[in-house]
Amino acid sequence: MNAMFEPFTDLVPSFFGTLAQGPLTLTIFLHTVIVLPMIWIYKQEKARLEQEGN
Amino acid sequence: MAKKSVWSDNRFWQRSAAWITGFASVLLIWLTFDTSGQISMGNDSDLKNGVTKRVPGPTVINYKITYEMDKKRQHEVPVIGEKEKFFGRDDYSEEEAAKLLHLGKLGSQTKNCMNCHTLLGNGAYYAPDLTKAWLDPAWGPTGSMQAMTGKSTKEEAMAEFLQHPSQYPTHARMMPNLGITAEEAKGLVAFLKHMSSIDTNGFPRNFGKIQGAVNGK
């Protein structure tokens, strides 16, 4: 079983090289920067709707 | 009145779309700069000091290039070795080498090599992929092309073939005679040698496994 993060093998160290190590690393990154802020936006909008009495 | 759901609220979707579009734009710009850094060409001192660059400097034509399996990366990578004569010389200066490569690059564009061949992933797949053509054993000392052209070195064999392709039949898909001069042929071979030294993350895939090739059976 491979570890999720393998020692870096790319020629030029790059943030994207780390992300390209496997499907999970990219998925976790995109969920962190896209899905988590959407949850935050959801909560803000929910609070706003409740305040407006809808 | 029934409670309005956030999911049917316009503002939620507008803000989400703005966030995703904005982030994607930043990511694309970031990727562009990341790529530019990786594909920038090295120089002569990098080669002398053993600094590994994805795209080595033009003076790489002074060195022997091989293609070896990298177990860790699980594909073949170009390895720059000892000095090797290229058209009888191994002391091309950075300016001379760059000029030769430039001539070859312009030549490949004016003769429209990509109309049939593939160069670094661009072009057609009618004729053989030229990305690692320099490393094709057919041009090596025991290769059929070198034997057919009667030349004693890889670069001379390639240059001879480029100038008179119709004299050296290959297979069903014949290379047309493009009127390439001796100087242009020299530039084109330099261009092909330099291109073969570029680390393309194993592209073209399985190049070394094709029959009779570098590590083929």
mmCIF file of C-alpha atoms in Angstrom:
data_model
loop_
_atom_site.group_PDB
_atom_site.id
_atom_site.type_symbol
_atom_site.label_atom_id
_atom_site.label_comp_id
_atom_site.label_asym_id
_atom_site.label_seq_id
_atom_site.Cartn_x
_atom_site.Cartn_y
_atom_site.Cartn_z
ATOM 1 C CA MET A 1 0.000 0.000 0.000
ATOM 2 C CA ASN A 2 1.414 3.362 -1.007
ATOM 3 C CA ALA A 3 1.448 6.259 1.378
ATOM 4 C CA MET A 4 -0.715 9.175 0.260
ATOM 5 C CA PHE A 5 2.308 11.434 -0.032
ATOM 6 C CA GLU A 6 5.260 9.879 -1.795
ATOM 7 C CA PRO A 7 8.704 11.525 -1.735
ATOM 8 C CA PHE A 8 8.781 14.200 -4.423
ATOM 9 C CA THR A 9 9.994 12.775 -7.744
ATOM 10 C CA ASP A 10 9.340 15.639 -10.160
ATOM 11 C CA LEU A 11 12.261 17.582 -11.585
ATOM 12 C CA VAL A 12 11.206 21.025 -10.502
ATOM 13 C CA PRO A 13 9.645 21.280 -7.050
ATOM 14 C CA SER A 14 6.231 22.777 -7.510
ATOM 15 C CA PHE A 15 3.021 23.058 -5.546
ATOM 16 C CA PHE A 16 1.187 21.473 -8.485
ATOM 17 C CA GLY A 17 3.630 18.582 -8.491
ATOM 18 C CA THR A 18 2.473 17.787 -4.971
ATOM 19 C CA LEU A 19 -1.160 18.037 -6.053
ATOM 20 C CA ALA A 20 -0.536 15.702 -8.987
ATOM 21 C CA GLN A 21 0.605 12.859 -6.743
ATOM 22 C CA GLY A 22 -2.740 11.134 -6.917
ATOM 23 C CA PRO A 23 -6.456 11.698 -7.267
ATOM 24 C CA LEU A 24 -7.044 12.211 -3.542
ATOM 25 C CA THR A 25 -4.585 15.055 -3.064
ATOM 26 C CA LEU A 26 -6.209 17.099 -5.828
ATOM 27 C CA THR A 27 -9.717 16.250 -4.621
ATOM 28 C CA ILE A 28 -8.958 17.314 -1.059
ATOM 29 C CA PHE A 29 -7.392 20.553 -2.288
ATOM 30 C CA LEU A 30 -10.336 21.459 -4.535
ATOM 31 C CA HIS A 31 -12.875 20.581 -1.831
ATOM 32 C CA THR A 32 -10.997 22.774 0.616
ATOM 33 C CA VAL A 33 -10.940 25.803 -1.644
ATOM 34 C CA ILE A 34 -14.298 25.384 -3.397
ATOM 35 C CA VAL A 35 -16.690 23.310 -1.317
ATOM 36 C CA LEU A 36 -15.769 24.669 2.140
ATOM 37 C CA PRO A 37 -16.245 28.334 1.120
ATOM 38 C CA MET A 38 -19.583 27.340 -0.455
ATOM 39 C CA ILE A 39 -20.695 25.933 2.922
ATOM 40 C CA TRP A 40 -19.709 29.228 4.473
ATOM 41 C CA ILE A 41 -21.659 31.155 1.806
ATOM 42 C CA TYR A 42 -24.623 28.817 2.415
ATOM 43 C CA LYS A 43 -24.620 29.551 6.141
ATOM 44 C CA GLN A 44 -24.380 33.307 5.570
ATOM 45 C CA GLU A 45 -27.278 33.270 3.104
ATOM 46 C CA LYS A 46 -29.361 31.085 5.411
ATOM 47 C CA ALA A 47 -28.814 33.515 8.270
ATOM 48 C CA ARG A 48 -29.743 36.423 5.984
ATOM 49 C CA LEU A 49 -32.973 34.740 4.822
ATOM 50 C CA GLU A 50 -33.955 33.978 8.425
ATOM 51 C CA GLN A 51 -33.281 37.558 9.435
ATOM 52 C CA GLU A 52 -35.477 38.797 6.590
ATOM 53 C CA GLY A 53 -38.206 36.494 7.905
ATOM 54 C CA ASN A 54 -38.510 34.252 4.840
ATOM 55 C CA MET B 1 -45.793 31.700 3.885
ATOM 56 C CA ALA B 2 -43.421 28.728 3.509
ATOM 57 C CA LYS B 3 -39.800 29.231 4.443
ATOM 58 C CA LYS B 4 -37.607 30.052 1.440
ATOM 59 C CA SER B 5 -34.823 27.499 0.914
ATOM 60 C CA VAL B 6 -31.237 28.676 0.498
ATOM 61 C CA TRP B 7 -30.946 26.273 -2.463
ATOM 62 C CA SER B 8 -33.568 28.187 -4.429
ATOM 63 C CA ASP B 9 -32.115 31.549 -3.471
ATOM 64 C CA ASN B 10 -30.423 33.420 -6.306
ATOM 65 C CA ARG B 11 -27.876 35.175 -4.149
ATOM 66 C CA PHE B 12 -26.413 31.902 -2.862
ATOM 67 C CA TRP B 13 -25.789 30.641 -6.424
ATOM 68 C CA GLN B 14 -24.455 34.015 -7.579
ATOM 69 C CA ARG B 15 -21.933 34.159 -4.759
ATOM 70 C CA SER B 16 -20.918 30.504 -5.268
ATOM 71 C CA ALA B 17 -20.429 31.030 -9.006
ATOM 72 C CA ALA B 18 -18.415 34.194 -8.386
ATOM 73 C CA TRP B 19 -16.207 32.366 -5.896
ATOM 74 C CA ILE B 20 -15.576 29.378 -8.183
ATOM 75 C CA THR B 21 -14.935 31.537 -11.276
ATOM 76 C CA GLY B 22 -12.626 33.832 -9.344
ATOM 77 C CA PHE B 23 -10.673 30.968 -7.837
ATOM 78 C CA ALA B 24 -10.413 29.149 -11.189
ATOM 79 C CA SER B 25 -9.033 32.319 -12.815
ATOM 80 C CA VAL B 26 -6.399 32.678 -10.112
ATOM 81 C CA LEU B 27 -5.529 28.982 -10.466
ATOM 82 C CA LEU B 28 -5.092 29.253 -14.249
ATOM 83 C CA ILE B 29 -2.842 32.306 -13.958
ATOM 84 C CA TRP B 30 -0.843 30.556 -11.236
ATOM 85 C CA LEU B 31 -0.505 27.421 -13.419
ATOM 86 C CA THR B 32 0.697 29.545 -16.342
ATOM 87 C CA PHE B 33 3.525 31.049 -14.284
ATOM 88 C CA ASP B 34 4.343 27.649 -12.778
ATOM 89 C CA THR B 35 4.619 26.165 -16.290
ATOM 90 C CA SER B 36 6.719 29.071 -17.599
ATOM 91 C CA GLY B 37 9.196 28.463 -14.819
ATOM 92 C CA GLN B 38 9.425 24.770 -15.577
ATOM 93 C CA ILE B 39 9.844 25.072 -19.344
ATOM 94 C CA SER B 40 12.429 27.846 -19.279
ATOM 95 C CA MET B 41 15.632 26.791 -21.004
ATOM 96 C CA GLY B 42 18.804 26.168 -19.036
ATOM 97 C CA ASN B 43 22.232 27.409 -20.056
ATOM 98 C CA ASP B 44 25.759 26.182 -20.639
ATOM 99 C CA SER B 45 26.863 26.531 -17.010
ATOM 100 C CA ASP B 46 23.886 24.384 -15.880
ATOM 101 C CA LEU B 47 25.143 21.611 -18.153
ATOM 102 C CA LYS B 48 28.724 21.982 -16.938
ATOM 103 C CA ASN B 49 27.666 21.994 -13.285
ATOM 104 C CA GLY B 50 25.278 19.067 -13.605
ATOM 105 C CA VAL B 51 22.163 21.127 -12.842
ATOM 106 C CA THR B 52 19.137 19.209 -14.078
ATOM 107 C CA LYS B 53 16.746 21.353 -16.056
ATOM 108 C CA ARG B 54 13.643 20.067 -17.790
ATOM 109 C CA VAL B 55 14.786 21.911 -20.935
ATOM 110 C CA PRO B 56 18.608 21.933 -21.045
ATOM 111 C CA GLY B 57 20.564 24.727 -22.690
ATOM 112 C CA PRO B 58 21.359 24.634 -26.437
ATOM 113 C CA THR B 59 24.921 23.391 -25.796
ATOM 114 C CA VAL B 60 23.420 20.010 -24.902
ATOM 115 C CA ILE B 61 24.273 19.119 -28.526
ATOM 116 C CA ASN B 62 27.893 18.752 -27.290
ATOM 117 C CA TYR B 63 26.858 15.849 -25.053
ATOM 118 C CA LYS B 64 25.737 12.265 -25.390
ATOM 119 C CA ILE B 65 22.041 11.815 -24.640
ATOM 120 C CA THR B 66 20.513 8.511 -23.586
ATOM 121 C CA TYR B 67 17.028 7.565 -22.513
ATOM 122 C CA GLU B 68 16.869 5.520 -19.336
ATOM 123 C CA MET B 69 14.134 4.082 -17.175
ATOM 124 C CA ASP B 70 13.693 5.983 -13.932
ATOM 125 C CA LYS B 71 12.270 3.467 -11.456
ATOM 126 C CA LYS B 72 10.983 6.128 -9.096
ATOM 127 C CA ARG B 73 9.162 8.163 -11.736
ATOM 128 C CA GLN B 74 8.169 4.982 -13.592
ATOM 129 C CA HIS B 75 8.966 6.248 -17.039
ATOM 130 C CA GLU B 76 12.015 6.894 -19.172
ATOM 131 C CA VAL B 77 13.953 10.124 -18.785
ATOM 132 C CA PRO B 78 16.711 11.660 -20.901
ATOM 133 C CA VAL B 79 20.153 11.377 -19.318
ATOM 134 C CA ILE B 80 22.883 13.791 -20.406
ATOM 135 C CA GLY B 81 26.223 12.040 -20.378
ATOM 136 C CA GLU B 82 29.780 12.625 -21.511
ATOM 137 C CA LYS B 83 30.878 14.898 -24.342
ATOM 138 C CA GLU B 84 30.011 13.575 -27.772
ATOM 139 C CA LYS B 85 31.008 14.870 -31.195
ATOM 140 C CA PHE B 86 28.229 16.439 -33.219
ATOM 141 C CA PHE B 87 29.252 16.857 -36.872
ATOM 142 C CA GLY B 88 32.860 16.433 -35.735
ATOM 143 C CA ARG B 89 32.755 18.994 -32.908
ATOM 144 C CA ASP B 90 31.933 18.973 -29.210
ATOM 145 C CA ASP B 91 32.830 22.588 -28.465
ATOM 146 C CA TYR B 92 29.835 24.523 -29.796
ATOM 147 C CA SER B 93 29.565 27.794 -27.916
ATOM 148 C CA GLU B 94 26.220 28.842 -26.474
ATOM 149 C CA GLU B 95 25.728 31.346 -29.344
ATOM 150 C CA GLU B 96 26.671 28.840 -32.067
ATOM 151 C CA ALA B 97 24.470 26.119 -30.601
ATOM 152 C CA ALA B 98 21.541 28.506 -30.119
ATOM 153 C CA LYS B 99 21.895 29.735 -33.702
ATOM 154 C CA LEU B 100 21.928 26.164 -35.015
ATOM 155 C CA LEU B 101 18.865 25.206 -32.976
ATOM 156 C CA HIS B 102 17.076 28.330 -34.133
ATOM 157 C CA LEU B 103 17.823 27.461 -37.764
ATOM 158 C CA GLY B 104 16.458 23.962 -37.135
ATOM 159 C CA LYS B 105 13.342 25.233 -35.416
ATOM 160 C CA LEU B 106 12.602 27.700 -38.208
ATOM 161 C CA GLY B 107 13.336 24.921 -40.720
ATOM 162 C CA SER B 108 10.860 22.578 -39.043
ATOM 163 C CA GLN B 109 8.267 25.347 -39.246
ATOM 164 C CA THR B 110 8.887 26.350 -42.886
ATOM 165 C CA LYS B 111 8.912 22.722 -44.038
ATOM 166 C CA ASN B 112 5.833 22.094 -41.892
ATOM 167 C CA CYS B 113 7.133 18.889 -40.281
ATOM 168 C CA MET B 114 4.102 18.909 -37.988
ATOM 169 C CA ASN B 115 1.858 18.321 -40.986
ATOM 170 C CA CYS B 116 2.838 14.634 -40.690
ATOM 171 C CA HIS B 117 5.018 14.312 -37.564
ATOM 172 C CA THR B 118 4.420 15.023 -33.872
ATOM 173 C CA LEU B 119 6.769 17.403 -32.049
ATOM 174 C CA LEU B 120 6.376 17.578 -28.254
ATOM 175 C CA GLY B 121 2.757 16.501 -28.516
ATOM 176 C CA ASN B 122 1.824 18.889 -31.336
ATOM 177 C CA GLY B 123 1.179 17.756 -34.870
ATOM 178 C CA ALA B 124 -0.013 14.735 -36.754
ATOM 179 C CA TYR B 125 0.482 11.034 -36.183
ATOM 180 C CA TYR B 126 0.833 10.135 -39.867
ATOM 181 C CA ALA B 127 4.619 9.893 -39.683
ATOM 182 C CA PRO B 128 6.768 8.840 -36.677
ATOM 183 C CA ASP B 129 6.785 10.951 -33.517
ATOM 184 C CA LEU B 130 9.907 13.137 -33.648
ATOM 185 C CA THR B 131 9.991 14.155 -29.967
ATOM 186 C CA LYS B 132 12.647 11.526 -29.157
ATOM 187 C CA ALA B 133 13.775 10.825 -32.741
ATOM 188 C CA TRP B 134 17.432 11.345 -31.838
ATOM 189 C CA LEU B 135 17.173 8.401 -29.426
ATOM 190 C CA ASP B 136 15.639 6.066 -31.998
ATOM 191 C CA PRO B 137 18.086 3.136 -32.336
ATOM 192 C CA ALA B 138 17.341 2.982 -36.079
ATOM 193 C CA TRP B 139 19.764 5.925 -36.382
ATOM 194 C CA GLY B 140 22.338 4.367 -34.050
ATOM 195 C CA PRO B 141 25.506 2.475 -34.998
ATOM 196 C CA THR B 142 23.618 -0.787 -35.452
ATOM 197 C CA GLY B 143 20.487 0.803 -36.861
ATOM 198 C CA SER B 144 19.002 0.223 -40.271
ATOM 199 C CA MET B 145 18.929 3.920 -41.204
ATOM 200 C CA GLN B 146 22.609 4.465 -40.548
ATOM 201 C CA ALA B 147 23.440 1.354 -42.558
ATOM 202 C CA MET B 148 21.187 2.424 -45.420
ATOM 203 C CA THR B 149 22.655 5.940 -45.690
ATOM 204 C CA GLY B 150 26.207 4.564 -45.412
ATOM 205 C CA LYS B 151 27.202 7.225 -42.869
ATOM 206 C CA SER B 152 29.347 6.603 -39.800
ATOM 207 C CA THR B 153 27.519 8.841 -37.313
ATOM 208 C CA LYS B 154 23.923 9.337 -36.252
ATOM 209 C CA GLU B 155 23.844 13.045 -37.143
ATOM 210 C CA GLU B 156 25.289 12.501 -40.610
ATOM 211 C CA ALA B 157 22.845 9.697 -41.307
ATOM 212 C CA MET B 158 19.900 11.876 -40.236
ATOM 213 C CA ALA B 159 21.131 14.866 -42.241
ATOM 214 C CA GLU B 160 21.638 12.688 -45.331
ATOM 215 C CA PHE B 161 18.160 11.225 -45.037
ATOM 216 C CA LEU B 162 16.589 14.674 -44.589
ATOM 217 C CA GLN B 163 18.263 15.961 -47.751
ATOM 218 C CA HIS B 164 17.461 12.938 -49.927
ATOM 219 C CA PRO B 165 14.526 11.077 -48.360
ATOM 220 C CA SER B 166 13.409 9.527 -51.647
ATOM 221 C CA GLN B 167 16.747 7.719 -52.014
ATOM 222 C CA TYR B 168 16.222 5.851 -48.742
ATOM 223 C CA PRO B 169 12.852 4.096 -48.757
ATOM 224 C CA THR B 170 11.484 3.548 -45.262
ATOM 225 C CA HIS B 171 8.024 2.026 -45.301
ATOM 226 C CA ALA B 172 4.641 2.554 -46.889
ATOM 227 C CA ARG B 173 4.480 6.175 -45.735
ATOM 228 C CA MET B 174 7.364 7.766 -47.578
ATOM 229 C CA MET B 175 8.920 11.022 -46.474
ATOM 230 C CA PRO B 176 8.595 13.593 -49.293
ATOM 231 C CA ASN B 177 11.583 15.422 -50.720
ATOM 232 C CA LEU B 178 11.323 18.888 -49.177
ATOM 233 C CA GLY B 179 14.428 20.442 -50.736
ATOM 234 C CA ILE B 180 16.286 20.661 -47.419
ATOM 235 C CA THR B 181 19.829 22.034 -47.797
ATOM 236 C CA ALA B 182 22.898 20.655 -45.986
ATOM 237 C CA GLU B 183 22.969 23.592 -43.546
ATOM 238 C CA GLU B 184 19.229 23.324 -42.853
ATOM 239 C CA ALA B 185 19.613 19.572 -42.298
ATOM 240 C CA LYS B 186 22.383 20.224 -39.768
ATOM 241 C CA GLY B 187 20.122 22.675 -37.933
ATOM 242 C CA LEU B 188 17.197 20.242 -38.016
ATOM 243 C CA VAL B 189 19.314 17.427 -36.566
ATOM 244 C CA ALA B 190 20.551 19.787 -33.818
ATOM 245 C CA PHE B 191 16.930 20.718 -33.130
ATOM 246 C CA LEU B 192 15.967 17.035 -32.914
ATOM 247 C CA LYS B 193 18.914 16.275 -30.607
ATOM 248 C CA HIS B 194 18.013 19.150 -28.299
ATOM 249 C CA MET B 195 14.345 18.132 -28.284
ATOM 250 C CA SER B 196 15.312 14.579 -27.268
ATOM 251 C CA SER B 197 17.115 15.979 -24.212
ATOM 252 C CA ILE B 198 13.920 17.593 -22.915
ATOM 253 C CA ASP B 199 12.332 15.834 -19.954
ATOM 254 C CA THR B 200 8.766 15.334 -21.148
ATOM 255 C CA ASN B 201 7.584 13.203 -18.213
ATOM 256 C CA GLY B 202 7.909 10.053 -20.303
ATOM 257 C CA PHE B 203 6.205 11.346 -23.467
ATOM 258 C CA PRO B 204 5.882 9.733 -25.972
ATOM 259 C CA ARG B 205 4.624 6.937 -23.791
ATOM 260 C CA ASN B 206 6.401 3.593 -24.247
ATOM 261 C CA PHE B 207 8.847 5.076 -26.774
ATOM 262 C CA GLY B 208 11.580 2.914 -25.255
ATOM 263 C CA LYS B 209 9.486 -0.228 -25.360
ATOM 264 C CA ILE B 210 8.744 -0.258 -29.069
ATOM 265 C CA GLN B 211 10.324 -3.178 -30.880
ATOM 266 C CA GLY B 212 14.040 -2.732 -31.356
ATOM 267 C CA ALA B 213 14.067 0.521 -29.393
ATOM 268 C CA VAL B 214 16.139 1.706 -26.455
ATOM 269 C CA ASN B 215 15.083 -0.930 -23.925
ATOM 270 C CA GLY B 216 12.804 -2.916 -26.208
ATOM 271 C CA LYS B 217 12.887 -6.657 -26.622
#
